[in-house]
Coordinates of C-alpha atoms in Angstrom, one line a residue:
M1 CA 96.0 93.4 85.7
T2 CA 94.6 89.9 86.2
F3 CA 96.7 86.7 86.6
S4 CA 95.6 85.8 83.1
D5 CA 97.2 89.0 81.6
N6 CA 100.5 87.7 83.0
P7 CA 102.6 86.5 79.9
N8 CA 104.2 83.8 82.1
F9 CA 100.9 82.6 83.4
L10 CA 101.2 79.2 81.6
F11 CA 104.7 78.7 82.9
P12 CA 104.3 78.6 86.6
K13 CA 107.1 79.5 89.0
D14 CA 108.3 77.5 91.9
L15 CA 106.2 77.8 95.0
D16 CA 109.2 78.5 97.3
L17 CA 107.8 76.5 100.2
E18 CA 110.9 76.9 102.1
N19 CA 110.9 80.7 102.4
K20 CA 107.0 81.2 102.3
L21 CA 105.8 78.5 104.6
F22 CA 108.4 76.5 106.5
L23 CA 110.8 79.4 107.5
P24 CA 108.0 81.8 108.7
T25 CA 106.2 79.1 110.6
S26 CA 109.4 78.0 112.2
R27 CA 110.4 81.6 113.3
L28 CA 106.8 82.0 114.6
F29 CA 107.0 78.9 116.7
S30 CA 110.5 79.8 118.0
Q31 CA 109.4 83.4 119.0
L32 CA 106.2 82.1 120.6
N33 CA 108.2 79.4 122.5
L34 CA 110.7 82.0 123.8
Q35 CA 107.9 84.3 124.9
L36 CA 106.1 81.4 126.7
Q37 CA 109.3 80.4 128.5
A38 CA 109.9 83.9 129.6
L39 CA 106.3 84.2 130.8
Y40 CA 106.7 81.0 132.7
Q41 CA 109.9 82.2 134.4
D42 CA 108.2 85.6 135.3
I43 CA 105.2 83.9 136.8
R44 CA 107.3 81.4 138.7
A45 CA 109.6 84.2 140.1
A46 CA 106.5 86.3 141.0
L47 CA 104.9 83.3 142.9
I48 CA 108.2 82.5 144.7
D49 CA 108.5 86.1 145.8
F50 CA 104.8 86.3 146.9
H51 CA 105.2 83.0 148.9
A52 CA 108.4 84.4 150.5
S53 CA 106.8 87.6 151.4
M54 CA 103.7 85.8 152.9
A55 CA 106.0 83.4 154.8
S56 CA 108.0 86.3 156.2
S57 CA 104.8 88.2 157.2
A58 CA 103.4 85.2 158.8
R59 CA 106.6 84.5 160.7
Q60 CA 106.7 88.1 161.9
L61 CA 103.2 87.9 163.1
Y62 CA 103.8 84.6 164.9
D63 CA 107.0 86.0 166.6
Q64 CA 105.8 89.4 167.6
P65 CA 102.0 89.7 167.2
G66 CA 101.4 92.9 169.0
P67 CA 104.0 95.2 167.2
T68 CA 103.3 93.5 163.9
L69 CA 99.6 94.1 164.0
T70 CA 100.3 97.7 165.0
T71 CA 102.6 98.2 162.1
W72 CA 100.1 96.7 159.8
Y73 CA 97.3 98.9 161.1
D74 CA 99.6 102.0 160.8
Q75 CA 100.6 101.1 157.1
A76 CA 96.8 100.6 156.3
A77 CA 95.9 104.0 157.9
K78 CA 98.6 105.7 156.0
R79 CA 97.6 104.1 152.8
S80 CA 93.9 105.1 153.5
D81 CA 95.0 108.7 154.2
E82 CA 97.0 108.7 150.9
L83 CA 94.1 107.4 148.9
Y84 CA 91.6 109.9 150.5
A85 CA 94.1 112.7 149.7
R86 CA 94.4 111.6 146.2
M87 CA 90.7 111.3 145.8
T88 CA 90.0 114.8 147.1
E89 CA 93.0 116.6 145.6
E90 CA 93.0 114.8 142.1
L91 CA 90.2 112.5 141.2
L92 CA 87.3 114.6 142.4
P93 CA 88.6 117.8 140.6
Q94 CA 89.1 115.8 137.5
A95 CA 85.7 114.3 137.7
E96 CA 84.2 117.8 138.3
A97 CA 86.1 119.2 135.3
S98 CA 84.8 116.3 133.1
Y99 CA 81.3 116.9 134.4
Q100 CA 81.5 120.7 133.5
Q101 CA 82.9 119.8 130.0
L102 CA 80.0 117.3 129.6
V103 CA 77.4 120.0 130.5
A104 CA 79.1 122.4 128.1
D105 CA 79.1 119.9 125.2
V106 CA 75.4 118.9 125.9
S107 CA 74.6 122.6 125.9
D108 CA 76.4 123.2 122.6
A109 CA 74.8 120.2 121.0
G110 CA 71.5 121.5 122.1
R111 CA 72.1 124.9 120.6
E112 CA 73.3 123.3 117.4
T113 CA 70.2 121.0 117.3
Q114 CA 68.1 124.0 117.9
L115 CA 69.6 125.9 115.0
Y116 CA 69.4 122.9 112.7
L117 CA 65.8 122.3 113.4
Q118 CA 65.0 126.1 112.9
N119 CA 66.9 126.0 109.6
F120 CA 65.2 122.8 108.5
L121 CA 61.7 124.5 109.4
E122 CA 62.6 127.5 107.4
N123 CA 63.9 125.6 104.3
P124 CA 63.3 121.8 104.4
E125 CA 64.2 121.1 100.8
A126 CA 67.7 122.6 101.0
V127 CA 68.5 121.0 104.4
A128 CA 67.4 117.6 103.2
A129 CA 69.3 118.0 100.0
E130 CA 72.4 119.0 101.9
A131 CA 72.0 116.1 104.2
I132 CA 71.6 113.5 101.6
A133 CA 74.3 114.9 99.3
P134 CA 77.2 112.9 101.0
V135 CA 75.3 109.7 101.1
M136 CA 74.4 109.9 97.5
A137 CA 78.1 110.9 96.4
Y138 CA 79.2 107.6 98.5
L139 CA 76.6 105.5 96.7
D140 CA 77.5 106.7 93.3
A141 CA 81.3 106.2 94.0
A142 CA 80.5 102.7 95.5
T143 CA 78.3 101.8 92.5
E144 CA 81.1 102.9 90.0
A145 CA 83.7 100.9 91.9
T146 CA 81.3 97.8 92.1
E147 CA 80.5 97.9 88.4
Q148 CA 84.3 98.3 87.5
A149 CA 85.2 95.4 89.8
L150 CA 82.4 93.3 88.2
L151 CA 83.5 94.2 84.8
N152 CA 87.1 93.4 85.6
S153 CA 86.1 90.1 87.1
F154 CA 84.1 89.2 84.2
Y155 CA 86.9 89.9 81.8
A156 CA 89.3 88.0 83.9
L157 CA 87.0 85.0 84.0
S158 CA 86.3 85.2 80.4
D159 CA 90.1 85.2 79.6
L160 CA 90.6 82.2 82.0
F161 CA 87.7 80.4 80.4
N162 CA 89.1 81.1 76.9
L163 CA 92.5 79.7 78.0
F164 CA 91.0 76.7 79.6
M165 CA 89.2 75.9 76.3
E166 CA 92.5 76.2 74.4
Q167 CA 94.8 74.4 76.9
P168 CA 92.8 72.8 79.7
T169 CA 95.5 70.9 81.5
E170 CA 98.1 73.8 81.4
T171 CA 95.4 76.3 82.4
L172 CA 94.3 74.3 85.5
E173 CA 98.0 73.7 86.5
S174 CA 98.8 77.4 86.1
T175 CA 95.8 78.6 88.0
Y176 CA 96.5 76.1 90.8
Y177 CA 100.2 77.3 91.0
Y178 CA 99.1 80.9 90.9
L179 CA 96.6 80.5 93.6
M180 CA 98.9 78.6 95.9
S181 CA 101.6 81.1 95.3
E182 CA 99.3 83.9 96.2
L183 CA 98.1 82.1 99.3
L184 CA 101.7 81.4 100.4
D185 CA 102.5 85.1 99.8
L186 CA 99.6 86.2 102.1
Y187 CA 100.6 83.5 104.7
S188 CA 104.2 84.7 104.9
Q189 CA 103.3 88.3 105.0
A190 CA 100.8 87.6 107.9
V191 CA 103.5 85.6 109.7
Y192 CA 106.2 88.2 109.3
S193 CA 103.7 91.0 110.3
L194 CA 102.7 89.0 113.5
L195 CA 106.4 88.4 114.3
M196 CA 107.1 92.2 114.1
Q197 CA 104.2 92.8 116.6
I198 CA 105.2 90.1 119.1

């Protein structure tokens, strides 16, 4: 159904700018403002905590350099041991398993390719026809859909042109209101969808 098929086409409805433009935009700006304020507060708090931690560490190093450096060295050594243990016990076995799976997949793909080539050499026409069949089906469907869309567009434009010839001012005004209404609908839907995601 095209817009010109609508019996109320020449009697445009109100565009409802309040609910389709102003209200969604206002809600979007309010939500973004709240999120930006929260982000600013989080960054500020993180920087304050980082600064306090650095100041405390510097003060501790200044007051007791020997024990502090020893503690830091012990912490670094412990962390290195944990990372090494994790790498040898968790990451390397995972990498080895992934490598074994890759080798198996490549081997399977090689066998499938070999079988396909053997089948192709034995019966090239049937294999080529089987390979082309999905592409041809897709092209046929796309061609039919394109033809139908072009035909529908032609009829819609023809109807619009006939209306324009009979009532030019009303048709232009109705077309304008129809297009504006559709654009406002799209805009409000996009903004509400965006609000649901943020």
